[in-house]
Short mmCIF file of C-alpha atoms and ligand atoms in Angstrom, two decimals:
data_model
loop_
_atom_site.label_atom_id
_atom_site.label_comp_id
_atom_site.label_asym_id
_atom_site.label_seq_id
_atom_site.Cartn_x
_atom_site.Cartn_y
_atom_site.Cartn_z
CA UNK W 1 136.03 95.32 86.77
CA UNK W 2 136.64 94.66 83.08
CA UNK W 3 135.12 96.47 80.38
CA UNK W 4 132.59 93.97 79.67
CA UNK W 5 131.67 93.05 83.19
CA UNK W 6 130.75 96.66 83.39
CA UNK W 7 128.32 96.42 80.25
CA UNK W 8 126.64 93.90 81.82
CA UNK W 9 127.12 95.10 86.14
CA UNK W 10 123.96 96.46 87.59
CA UNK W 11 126.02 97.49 90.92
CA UNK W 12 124.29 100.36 92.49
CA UNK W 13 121.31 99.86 90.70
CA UNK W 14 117.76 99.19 92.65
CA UNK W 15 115.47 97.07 90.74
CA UNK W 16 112.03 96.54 90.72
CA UNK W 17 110.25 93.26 89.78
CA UNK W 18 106.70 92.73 89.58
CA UNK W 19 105.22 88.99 90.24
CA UNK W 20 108.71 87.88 91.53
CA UNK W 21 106.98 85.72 94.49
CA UNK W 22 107.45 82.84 91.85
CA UNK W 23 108.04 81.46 87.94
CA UNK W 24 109.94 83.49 85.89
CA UNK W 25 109.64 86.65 87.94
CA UNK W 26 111.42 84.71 90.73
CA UNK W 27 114.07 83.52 89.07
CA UNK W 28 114.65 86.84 87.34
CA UNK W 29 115.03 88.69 90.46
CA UNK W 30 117.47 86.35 91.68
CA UNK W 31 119.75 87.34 88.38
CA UNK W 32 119.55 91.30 88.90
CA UNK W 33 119.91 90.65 92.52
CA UNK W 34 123.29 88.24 91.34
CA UNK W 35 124.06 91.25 88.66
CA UNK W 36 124.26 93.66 91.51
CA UNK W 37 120.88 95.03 92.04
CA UNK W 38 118.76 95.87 95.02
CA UNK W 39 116.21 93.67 94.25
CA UNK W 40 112.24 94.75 95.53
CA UNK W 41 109.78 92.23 94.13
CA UNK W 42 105.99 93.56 94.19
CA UNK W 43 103.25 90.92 93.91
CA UNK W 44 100.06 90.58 95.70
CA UNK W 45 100.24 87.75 98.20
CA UNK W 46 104.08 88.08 99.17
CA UNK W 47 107.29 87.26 98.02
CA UNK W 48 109.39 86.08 101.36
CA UNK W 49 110.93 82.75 99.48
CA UNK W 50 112.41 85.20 96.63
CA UNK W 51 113.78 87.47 99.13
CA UNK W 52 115.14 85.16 101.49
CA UNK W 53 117.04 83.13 98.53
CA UNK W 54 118.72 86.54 97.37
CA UNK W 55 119.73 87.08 101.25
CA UNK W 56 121.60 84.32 101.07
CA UNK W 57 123.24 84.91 98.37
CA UNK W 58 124.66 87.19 99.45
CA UNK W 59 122.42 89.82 97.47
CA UNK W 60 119.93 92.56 99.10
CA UNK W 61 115.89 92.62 98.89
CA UNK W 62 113.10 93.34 100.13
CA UNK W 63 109.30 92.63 99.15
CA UNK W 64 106.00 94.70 99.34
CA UNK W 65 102.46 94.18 98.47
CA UNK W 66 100.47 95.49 95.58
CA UNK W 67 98.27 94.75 93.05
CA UNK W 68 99.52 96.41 90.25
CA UNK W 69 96.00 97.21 88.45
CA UNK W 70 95.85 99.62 91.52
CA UNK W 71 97.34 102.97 91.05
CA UNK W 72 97.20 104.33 94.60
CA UNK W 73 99.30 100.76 95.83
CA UNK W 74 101.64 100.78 92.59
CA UNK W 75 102.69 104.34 93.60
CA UNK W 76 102.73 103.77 97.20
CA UNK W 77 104.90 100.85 96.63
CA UNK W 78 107.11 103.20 94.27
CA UNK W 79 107.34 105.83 96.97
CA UNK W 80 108.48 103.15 99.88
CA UNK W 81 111.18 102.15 97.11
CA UNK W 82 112.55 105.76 97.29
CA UNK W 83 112.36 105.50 100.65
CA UNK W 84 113.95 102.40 101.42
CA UNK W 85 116.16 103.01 98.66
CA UNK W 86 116.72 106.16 97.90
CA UNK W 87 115.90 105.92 93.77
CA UNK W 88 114.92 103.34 91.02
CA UNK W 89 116.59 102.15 87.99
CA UNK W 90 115.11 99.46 86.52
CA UNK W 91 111.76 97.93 86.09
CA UNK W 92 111.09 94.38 85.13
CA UNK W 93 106.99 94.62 84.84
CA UNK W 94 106.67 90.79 84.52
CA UNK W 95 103.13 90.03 86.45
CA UNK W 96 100.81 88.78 84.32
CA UNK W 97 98.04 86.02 84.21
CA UNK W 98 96.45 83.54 81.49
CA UNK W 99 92.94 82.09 80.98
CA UNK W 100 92.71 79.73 78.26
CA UNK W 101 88.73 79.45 76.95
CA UNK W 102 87.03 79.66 73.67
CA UNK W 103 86.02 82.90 72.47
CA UNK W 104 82.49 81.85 72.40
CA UNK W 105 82.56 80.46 76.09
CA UNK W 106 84.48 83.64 77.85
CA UNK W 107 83.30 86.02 79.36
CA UNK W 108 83.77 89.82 79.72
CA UNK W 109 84.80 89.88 82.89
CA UNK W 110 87.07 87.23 82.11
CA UNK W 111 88.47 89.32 79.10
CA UNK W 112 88.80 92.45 81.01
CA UNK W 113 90.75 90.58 83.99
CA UNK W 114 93.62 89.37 81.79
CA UNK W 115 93.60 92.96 79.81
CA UNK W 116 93.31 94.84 83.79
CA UNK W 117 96.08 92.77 84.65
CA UNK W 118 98.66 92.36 81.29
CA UNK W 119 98.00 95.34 79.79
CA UNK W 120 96.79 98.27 82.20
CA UNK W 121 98.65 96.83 85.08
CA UNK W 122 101.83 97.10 83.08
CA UNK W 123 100.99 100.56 82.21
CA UNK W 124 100.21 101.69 85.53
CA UNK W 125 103.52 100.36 86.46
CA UNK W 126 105.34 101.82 83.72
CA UNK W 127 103.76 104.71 83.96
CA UNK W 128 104.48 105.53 88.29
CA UNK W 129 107.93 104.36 87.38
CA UNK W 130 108.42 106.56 84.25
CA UNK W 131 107.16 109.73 86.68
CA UNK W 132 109.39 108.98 89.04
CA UNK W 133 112.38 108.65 86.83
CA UNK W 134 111.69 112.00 85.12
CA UNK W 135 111.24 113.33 88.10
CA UNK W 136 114.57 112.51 89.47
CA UNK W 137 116.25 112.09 86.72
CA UNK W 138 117.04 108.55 86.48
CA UNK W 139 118.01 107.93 83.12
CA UNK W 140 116.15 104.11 83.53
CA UNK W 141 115.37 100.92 81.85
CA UNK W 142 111.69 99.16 81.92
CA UNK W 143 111.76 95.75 80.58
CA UNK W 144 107.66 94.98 79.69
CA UNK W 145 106.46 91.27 79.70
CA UNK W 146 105.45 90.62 76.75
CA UNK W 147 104.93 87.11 74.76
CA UNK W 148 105.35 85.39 72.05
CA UNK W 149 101.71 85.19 71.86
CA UNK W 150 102.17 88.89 70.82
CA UNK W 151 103.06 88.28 67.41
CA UNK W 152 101.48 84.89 66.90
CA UNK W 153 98.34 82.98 67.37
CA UNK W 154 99.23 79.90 70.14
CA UNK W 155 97.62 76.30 69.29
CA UNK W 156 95.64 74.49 70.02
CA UNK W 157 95.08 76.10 73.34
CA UNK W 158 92.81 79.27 72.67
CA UNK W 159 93.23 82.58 74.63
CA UNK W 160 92.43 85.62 72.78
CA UNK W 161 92.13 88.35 75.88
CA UNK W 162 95.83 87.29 76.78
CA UNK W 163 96.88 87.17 72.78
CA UNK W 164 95.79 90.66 72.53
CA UNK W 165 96.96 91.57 75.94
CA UNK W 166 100.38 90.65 74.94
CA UNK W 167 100.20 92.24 71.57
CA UNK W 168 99.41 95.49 73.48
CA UNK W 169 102.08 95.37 75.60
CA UNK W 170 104.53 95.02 72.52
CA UNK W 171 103.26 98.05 71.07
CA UNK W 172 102.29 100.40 74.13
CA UNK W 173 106.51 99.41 74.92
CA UNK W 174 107.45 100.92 71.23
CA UNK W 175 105.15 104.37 72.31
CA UNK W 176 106.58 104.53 75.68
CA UNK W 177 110.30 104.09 74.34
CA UNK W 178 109.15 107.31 71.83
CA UNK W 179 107.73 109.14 74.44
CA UNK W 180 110.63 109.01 76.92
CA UNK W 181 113.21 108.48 74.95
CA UNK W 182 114.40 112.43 75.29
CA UNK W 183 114.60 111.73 79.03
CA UNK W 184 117.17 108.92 78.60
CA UNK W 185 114.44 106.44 79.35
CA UNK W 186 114.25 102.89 77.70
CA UNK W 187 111.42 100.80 77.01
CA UNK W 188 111.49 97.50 75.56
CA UNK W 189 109.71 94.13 75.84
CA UNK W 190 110.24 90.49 76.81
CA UNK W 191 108.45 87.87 74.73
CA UNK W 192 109.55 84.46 75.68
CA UNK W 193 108.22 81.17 74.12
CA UNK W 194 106.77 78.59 76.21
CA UNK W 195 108.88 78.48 80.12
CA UNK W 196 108.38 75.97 82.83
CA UNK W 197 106.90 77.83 85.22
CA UNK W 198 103.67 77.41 88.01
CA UNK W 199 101.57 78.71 84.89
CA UNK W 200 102.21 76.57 82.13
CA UNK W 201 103.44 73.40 84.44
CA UNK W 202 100.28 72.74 85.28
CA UNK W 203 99.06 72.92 81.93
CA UNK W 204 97.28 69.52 80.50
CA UNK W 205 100.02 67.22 78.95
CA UNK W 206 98.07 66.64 76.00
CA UNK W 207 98.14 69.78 75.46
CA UNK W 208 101.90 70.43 75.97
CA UNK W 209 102.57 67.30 73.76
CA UNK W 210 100.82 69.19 70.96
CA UNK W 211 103.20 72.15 71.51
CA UNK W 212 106.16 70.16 71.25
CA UNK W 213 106.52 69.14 68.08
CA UNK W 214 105.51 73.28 66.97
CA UNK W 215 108.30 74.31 69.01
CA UNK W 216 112.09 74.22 66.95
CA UNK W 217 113.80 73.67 70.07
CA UNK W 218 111.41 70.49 70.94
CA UNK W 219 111.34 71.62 74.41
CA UNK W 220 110.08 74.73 76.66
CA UNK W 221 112.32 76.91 78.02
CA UNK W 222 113.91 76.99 81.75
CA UNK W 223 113.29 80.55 83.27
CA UNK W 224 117.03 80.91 84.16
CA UNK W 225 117.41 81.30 80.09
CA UNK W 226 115.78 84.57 80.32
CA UNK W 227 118.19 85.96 82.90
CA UNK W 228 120.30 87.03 80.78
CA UNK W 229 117.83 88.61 78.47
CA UNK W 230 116.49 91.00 81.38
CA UNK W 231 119.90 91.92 82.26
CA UNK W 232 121.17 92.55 78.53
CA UNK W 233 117.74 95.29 79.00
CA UNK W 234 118.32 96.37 82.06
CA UNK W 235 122.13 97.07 81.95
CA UNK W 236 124.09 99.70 79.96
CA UNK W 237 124.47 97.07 77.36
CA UNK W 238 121.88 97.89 75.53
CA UNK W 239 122.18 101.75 75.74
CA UNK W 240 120.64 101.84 71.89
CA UNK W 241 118.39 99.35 72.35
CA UNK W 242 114.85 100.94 73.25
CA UNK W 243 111.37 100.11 71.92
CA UNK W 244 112.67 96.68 70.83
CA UNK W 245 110.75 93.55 71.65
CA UNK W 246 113.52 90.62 72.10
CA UNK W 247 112.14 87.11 71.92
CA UNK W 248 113.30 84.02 73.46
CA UNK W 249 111.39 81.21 72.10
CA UNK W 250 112.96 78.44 70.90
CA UNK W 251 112.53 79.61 67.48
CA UNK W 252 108.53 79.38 67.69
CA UNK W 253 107.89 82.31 66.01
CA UNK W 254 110.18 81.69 62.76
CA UNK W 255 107.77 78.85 61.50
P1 NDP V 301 103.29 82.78 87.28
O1 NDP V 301 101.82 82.54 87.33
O2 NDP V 301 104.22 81.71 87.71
O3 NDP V 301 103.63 84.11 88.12
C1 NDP V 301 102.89 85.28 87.93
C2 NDP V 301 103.27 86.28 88.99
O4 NDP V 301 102.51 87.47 88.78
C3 NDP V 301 102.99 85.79 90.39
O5 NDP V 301 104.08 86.12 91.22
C4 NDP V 301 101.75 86.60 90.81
O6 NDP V 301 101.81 86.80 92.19
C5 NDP V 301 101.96 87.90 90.02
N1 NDP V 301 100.71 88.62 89.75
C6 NDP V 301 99.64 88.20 89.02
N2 NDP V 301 98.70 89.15 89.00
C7 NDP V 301 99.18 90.20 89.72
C8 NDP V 301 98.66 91.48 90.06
N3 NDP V 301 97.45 91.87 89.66
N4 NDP V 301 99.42 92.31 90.79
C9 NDP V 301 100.66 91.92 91.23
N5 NDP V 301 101.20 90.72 90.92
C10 NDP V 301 100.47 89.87 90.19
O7 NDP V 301 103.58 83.24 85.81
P2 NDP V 301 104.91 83.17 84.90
O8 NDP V 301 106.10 83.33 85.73
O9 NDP V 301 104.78 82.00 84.03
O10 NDP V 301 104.67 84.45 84.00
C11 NDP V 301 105.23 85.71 84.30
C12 NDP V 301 104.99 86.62 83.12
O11 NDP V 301 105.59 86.06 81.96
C13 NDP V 301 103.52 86.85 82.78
O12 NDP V 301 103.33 88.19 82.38
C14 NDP V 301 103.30 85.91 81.61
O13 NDP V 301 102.25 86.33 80.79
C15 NDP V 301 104.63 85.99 80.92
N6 NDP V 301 104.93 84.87 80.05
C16 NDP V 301 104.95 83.58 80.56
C17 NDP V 301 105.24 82.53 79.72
C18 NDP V 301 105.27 81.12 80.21
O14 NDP V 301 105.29 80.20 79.37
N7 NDP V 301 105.27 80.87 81.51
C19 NDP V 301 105.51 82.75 78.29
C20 NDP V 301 105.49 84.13 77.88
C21 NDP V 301 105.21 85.13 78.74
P3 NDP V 301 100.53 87.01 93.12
O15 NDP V 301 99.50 86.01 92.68
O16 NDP V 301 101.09 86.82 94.48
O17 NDP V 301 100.12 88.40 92.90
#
């Protein structure tokens, strides 16, 4: 293997990827799976299509069921990964959901579902895996889902609870990657632009034609463009990187 390959190989490496039973997470587990990686997607209805696609390449993978707002299935899930597996390496914490609704018309519960899910999911998650690390001493890399709509205000489309969901991520990544950074942990978030996935596809065109003409690019993105994003974080590529939030948008967030 060259020198570069090996920056970028996650051979011997198990992976974990949270909402990987479709969009982004899907296609993302298919990359670390094609990088080398035991792939184990988590989600809460299944992920048997993901699994069965990275069979056949060739790659291995298994799924298991959790909701990851739920502590006690988040670290059973962790400890059939050891199990299975024998360790874990890297941590793509991807699920996440999005209501869109005016302030004024939302409601709490609606709030705290998107912050249960974006935000204290991912730190339940992050948190089981960064345990387990330190406890075996798996010098890892968790890769946080972030957004765009962590530094910026989307429009015309309004969705505060996942805004500040997102910008909560970003910043609980930067004290994580502090915090763990003397155990040879990394921490840093994703925040992609808009991507063609089950959750904005079936968002109203007129809406998406108003996005267009904010977006540089003029187009959203295809999840495959943030393969190699997840595996520049996940791989020993990025050994200094840690607490960084690395956006793929399109330019969106320059204007
Ligand atoms: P999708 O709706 O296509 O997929 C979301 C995944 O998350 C599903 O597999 C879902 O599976 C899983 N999920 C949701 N809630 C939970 C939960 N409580 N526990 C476990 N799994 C859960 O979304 P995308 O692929 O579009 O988005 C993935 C991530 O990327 C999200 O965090 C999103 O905020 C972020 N993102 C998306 C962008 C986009 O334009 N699409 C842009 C920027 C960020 P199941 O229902 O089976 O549990």
């Amino acid at each position: 293997m060259s020198y570069l390959d090996s920056l970028f190989s996650l051979k011997g490496k198990v992976a974990l990827v949270t909402g990987g039973g479709r969009g982004i997470g899907q296609v993302v587990a298919l990359g670390l799976a094609n990088a080398g990686a035991e792939t184990v997607i988590v989600s809460r209805t299944g992920a048997d299509e993901t699994v069965a696609q990275i069979q056949k390449a060739g790659g291995k993978a298994y799924s298991l069921i959790a909701d990851i707002t739920n502590e006690k299935a988040v670290d059973a899930a962790l400890k059939e990964i050891v199990s299975r597996s024998g360790a874990l390496h890297i941590v793509f914490n991807n699920a996440g959901i999005c209501i869109h609704k005016d302030t004024l018309d939302a409601s709490i519960a609606e709030w705290r579902e998107v912050l249960d899910i974006n935000l204290t999911g991912e730190y339940v998650v992050a948190r089981a895996a960064g345990r387990l690390m330190i406890e075996k001493g798996i010098k890892g890399s968790i890769i946080n889902m972030a957004s765009m709509s962590g530094s910026i205000v989307n429009i015309p489309q309004w969705q505060a609870s996942y805004n500040a969901s997102k910008a909560g991520v970003i910043h609980m990544t930067r004290s994580l990657a502090v915090e763990w950074s003397e155990y040879g942990i990394r921490v840093n978030s994703l925040s992609p632009g808009y991507i063609a996935t089950p959750m904005s596809v079936d968002t109203p065109k007129e809406l998406k034609d108003a996005w267009m003409p904010l977006i540089p690019a003029h187009r959203m993105g295809k999840p495959e463009e943030l393969i190699g994003a997840v595996i520049y974080l996940a791989a020993d590529s990025s050994g200094y990187t840690n607490g960084s939030d690395l956006i793929v948008d399109g330019a969106y967030v320059c204007i």
